[in-house]
PDB file of C-alpha atoms in Angstrom:
ATOM      1  CA  ARG A 752      57.797 111.692 131.962  1.00 49.00           C
ATOM      2  CA  GLY A 753      54.332 109.507 131.321  1.00 60.00           C
ATOM      3  CA  GLY A 754      51.554 110.325 129.681  1.00 75.00           C
ATOM      4  CA  VAL A 755      48.969 109.240 126.405  1.00 90.00           C
ATOM      5  CA  GLY A 756      50.658 112.330 123.918  1.00 96.00           C
ATOM      6  CA  ALA A 757      49.385 112.114 120.476  1.00 98.00           C
ATOM      7  CA  VAL A 758      48.000 108.983 119.835  1.00 98.00           C
ATOM      8  CA  HIS A 759      45.400 109.113 122.481  1.00 97.00           C
ATOM      9  CA  ALA A 760      44.508 112.766 121.192  1.00 98.00           C
ATOM     10  CA  MET A 761      44.287 111.390 117.656  1.00 98.00           C
ATOM     11  CA  ALA A 762      42.057 108.472 118.376  1.00 98.00           C
ATOM     12  CA  HIS A 763      39.697 110.939 120.246  1.00 98.00           C
ATOM     13  CA  GLN A 764      38.822 112.780 117.282  1.00 98.00           C
ATOM     14  CA  LEU A 765      37.866 109.516 115.240  1.00 98.00           C
ATOM     15  CA  GLY A 766      36.005 108.217 118.153  1.00 97.00           C
ATOM     16  CA  ALA A 767      34.449 111.711 118.828  1.00 96.00           C
ATOM     17  CA  ARG A 768      33.543 111.892 114.735  1.00 97.00           C
ATOM     18  CA  TYR A 769      33.157 108.714 113.714  1.00 97.00           C
ATOM     19  CA  ASP A 770      32.278 106.652 116.317  1.00 97.00           C
ATOM     20  CA  LEU A 771      35.080 104.355 116.350  1.00 98.00           C
ATOM     21  CA  PRO A 772      36.808 102.225 118.461  1.00 97.00           C
ATOM     22  CA  HIS A 773      39.257 104.310 120.350  1.00 97.00           C
ATOM     23  CA  GLY A 774      41.855 100.848 120.913  1.00 97.00           C
ATOM     24  CA  VAL A 775      41.398 100.449 117.237  1.00 98.00           C
ATOM     25  CA  CYS A 776      41.832 103.934 116.364  1.00 98.00           C
ATOM     26  CA  ASN A 777      45.199 103.828 118.872  1.00 98.00           C
ATOM     27  CA  GLY A 778      46.641 100.492 117.339  1.00 98.00           C
ATOM     28  CA  ILE A 779      46.440 102.064 113.517  1.00 98.00           C
ATOM     29  CA  LEU A 780      47.846 105.102 114.828  1.00 98.00           C
ATOM     30  CA  LEU A 781      50.270 104.050 117.156  1.00 97.00           C
ATOM     31  CA  PRO A 782      53.330 103.047 115.065  1.00 97.00           C
ATOM     32  CA  ILE A 783      53.155 106.233 112.704  1.00 98.00           C
ATOM     33  CA  VAL A 784      52.969 108.267 116.069  1.00 98.00           C
ATOM     34  CA  VAL A 785      56.029 106.332 117.266  1.00 96.00           C
ATOM     35  CA  GLU A 786      57.704 106.957 113.856  1.00 96.00           C
ATOM     36  CA  PHE A 787      57.368 110.515 114.349  1.00 97.00           C
ATOM     37  CA  ASN A 788      58.630 110.593 118.228  1.00 96.00           C
ATOM     38  CA  GLU A 789      61.447 108.521 117.991  1.00 95.00           C
ATOM     39  CA  SER A 790      63.767 111.225 118.014  1.00 95.00           C
ATOM     40  CA  ALA A 791      62.604 112.408 121.129  1.00 95.00           C
ATOM     41  CA  ALA A 792      62.445 109.401 123.215  1.00 93.00           C
ATOM     42  CA  PRO A 793      65.056 106.903 121.712  1.00 94.00           C
ATOM     43  CA  GLU A 794      65.879 104.939 124.991  1.00 93.00           C
ATOM     44  CA  ARG A 795      62.100 104.646 125.921  1.00 91.00           C
ATOM     45  CA  TYR A 796      61.014 103.410 122.744  1.00 94.00           C
ATOM     46  CA  GLY A 797      64.183 100.998 122.739  1.00 93.00           C
ATOM     47  CA  ARG A 798      63.221  99.110 125.890  1.00 93.00           C
ATOM     48  CA  ILE A 799      59.615  98.924 124.108  1.00 93.00           C
ATOM     49  CA  ALA A 800      60.833  97.374 121.272  1.00 93.00           C
ATOM     50  CA  ALA A 801      63.416  94.564 122.958  1.00 93.00           C
ATOM     51  CA  LEU A 802      59.968  93.481 124.684  1.00 92.00           C
ATOM     52  CA  PHE A 803      59.093  92.123 121.329  1.00 87.00           C
ATOM     53  CA  GLY A 804      62.768  89.914 121.450  1.00 80.00           C
ATOM     54  CA  GLY A 805      65.986  89.692 119.251  1.00 66.00           C
ATOM     55  CA  GLY A 806      67.037  93.219 121.076  1.00 75.00           C
ATOM     56  CA  ALA A 807      65.137  95.230 118.555  1.00 78.00           C
ATOM     57  CA  THR A 808      66.004  98.835 118.605  1.00 87.00           C
ATOM     58  CA  SER A 809      63.732 102.102 118.823  1.00 90.00           C
ATOM     59  CA  ARG A 810      63.910 102.413 115.028  1.00 91.00           C
ATOM     60  CA  ARG A 811      62.358  98.672 114.536  1.00 92.00           C
ATOM     61  CA  LEU A 812      59.568  99.460 117.143  1.00 94.00           C
ATOM     62  CA  PRO A 813      56.490 100.779 114.460  1.00 95.00           C
ATOM     63  CA  THR A 814      57.258  97.955 112.243  1.00 94.00           C
ATOM     64  CA  LEU A 815      57.086  95.406 115.249  1.00 94.00           C
ATOM     65  CA  LEU A 816      53.558  97.166 116.307  1.00 95.00           C
ATOM     66  CA  ARG A 817      52.439  97.222 112.723  1.00 96.00           C
ATOM     67  CA  SER A 818      53.373  93.354 112.757  1.00 95.00           C
ATOM     68  CA  LEU A 819      51.411  92.821 116.179  1.00 95.00           C
ATOM     69  CA  GLY A 820      48.481  94.979 114.270  1.00 97.00           C
ATOM     70  CA  ASP A 821      48.537  91.942 111.720  1.00 97.00           C
ATOM     71  CA  ARG A 822      48.674  89.733 113.872  1.00 97.00           C
ATOM     72  CA  VAL A 823      45.343  90.768 115.848  1.00 97.00           C
ATOM     73  CA  GLY A 824      43.551  92.091 112.682  1.00 97.00           C
ATOM     74  CA  LEU A 825      43.940  95.166 113.072  1.00 97.00           C
ATOM     75  CA  PRO A 826      42.666  97.733 109.750  1.00 97.00           C
ATOM     76  CA  ARG A 827      45.899  99.001 108.156  1.00 93.00           C
ATOM     77  CA  GLY A 828      44.641 102.439 107.592  1.00 97.00           C
ATOM     78  CA  LEU A 829      41.611 104.665 108.475  1.00 98.00           C
ATOM     79  CA  THR A 830      40.041 104.422 105.159  1.00 97.00           C
ATOM     80  CA  GLU A 831      39.297 101.036 106.027  1.00 97.00           C
ATOM     81  CA  LEU A 832      37.165 102.415 109.028  1.00 97.00           C
ATOM     82  CA  GLY A 833      35.296 104.987 106.652  1.00 97.00           C
ATOM     83  CA  VAL A 834      37.668 108.263 107.682  1.00 98.00           C
ATOM     84  CA  ASP A 835      37.618 110.886 104.908  1.00 97.00           C
ATOM     85  CA  ARG A 836      40.701 112.677 104.096  1.00 98.00           C
ATOM     86  CA  ALA A 837      38.678 115.827 103.440  1.00 98.00           C
ATOM     87  CA  ARG A 838      38.125 115.562 107.466  1.00 98.00           C
ATOM     88  CA  ILE A 839      41.560 115.911 108.257  1.00 98.00           C
ATOM     89  CA  PRO A 840      41.694 119.577 108.757  1.00 98.00           C
ATOM     90  CA  GLU A 841      39.033 119.126 111.265  1.00 98.00           C
ATOM     91  CA  LEU A 842      40.614 116.352 113.378  1.00 98.00           C
ATOM     92  CA  ALA A 843      44.204 117.583 113.175  1.00 98.00           C
ATOM     93  CA  ALA A 844      42.446 120.932 114.565  1.00 98.00           C
ATOM     94  CA  GLY A 845      40.790 118.852 117.171  1.00 98.00           C
ATOM     95  CA  ALA A 846      43.556 117.022 118.123  1.00 98.00           C
ATOM     96  CA  MET A 847      45.656 120.142 119.190  1.00 98.00           C
ATOM     97  CA  THR A 848      43.165 121.009 121.850  1.00 98.00           C
ATOM     98  CA  ASP A 849      42.950 117.610 123.447  1.00 97.00           C
ATOM     99  CA  MET A 850      44.914 117.623 126.751  1.00 96.00           C
ATOM    100  CA  CYS A 851      46.491 114.328 125.653  1.00 96.00           C
ATOM    101  CA  MET A 852      48.787 116.116 123.087  1.00 97.00           C
ATOM    102  CA  ARG A 853      50.588 117.788 126.160  1.00 95.00           C
ATOM    103  CA  THR A 854      52.153 114.929 127.344  1.00 95.00           C
ATOM    104  CA  ASN A 855      53.915 113.515 123.623  1.00 97.00           C
ATOM    105  CA  PRO A 856      57.100 113.195 123.613  1.00 95.00           C
ATOM    106  CA  ARG A 857      58.202 115.448 120.858  1.00 96.00           C
ATOM    107  CA  PRO A 858      55.933 119.028 120.128  1.00 97.00           C
ATOM    108  CA  MET A 859      53.674 118.705 117.392  1.00 97.00           C
ATOM    109  CA  THR A 860      52.296 121.307 115.251  1.00 98.00           C
ATOM    110  CA  GLU A 861      48.555 121.122 113.429  1.00 98.00           C
ATOM    111  CA  ALA A 862      50.561 120.509 109.942  1.00 98.00           C
ATOM    112  CA  ASP A 863      52.197 117.505 111.781  1.00 98.00           C
ATOM    113  CA  VAL A 864      49.534 115.980 112.988  1.00 98.00           C
ATOM    114  CA  ALA A 865      47.483 115.938 109.440  1.00 98.00           C
ATOM    115  CA  ARG A 866      50.311 114.563 107.988  1.00 98.00           C
ATOM    116  CA  LEU A 867      50.403 111.817 109.976  1.00 98.00           C
ATOM    117  CA  PHE A 868      46.555 110.975 109.954  1.00 98.00           C
ATOM    118  CA  GLU A 869      47.377 111.262 106.080  1.00 98.00           C
ATOM    119  CA  ARG A 870      49.838 108.784 107.187  1.00 98.00           C
ATOM    120  CA  ALA A 871      47.413 106.558 108.604  1.00 98.00           C
ATOM    121  CA  LEU A 872      44.851 106.788 105.796  1.00 98.00           C
TER     122      LEU A 872
END
């Protein structure tokens, strides 16, 4: 099953409401969403983690992604980009209506999305 899933659905909201770069938002959100999704796609995420070398497992993928983000200079959180905690409910509601959410490997509720945005701050 392919698709871009929750990472893109969430990044779309940040771009629309804050005019932030889509790739930067994806880079910040990706490790957090991968942690959420890992139980639904361990083989797929394991293959991706292995590309980083050393026989990494799917559970190591978020750490590997954060390390890559650090190496390329991604901000560590959305707060650095001016995202306001008070807007999380609006961001989560918008992400739930984004068509990319349909392809996420693990179903999400609006509360799940809000928690992920919170972690990404």
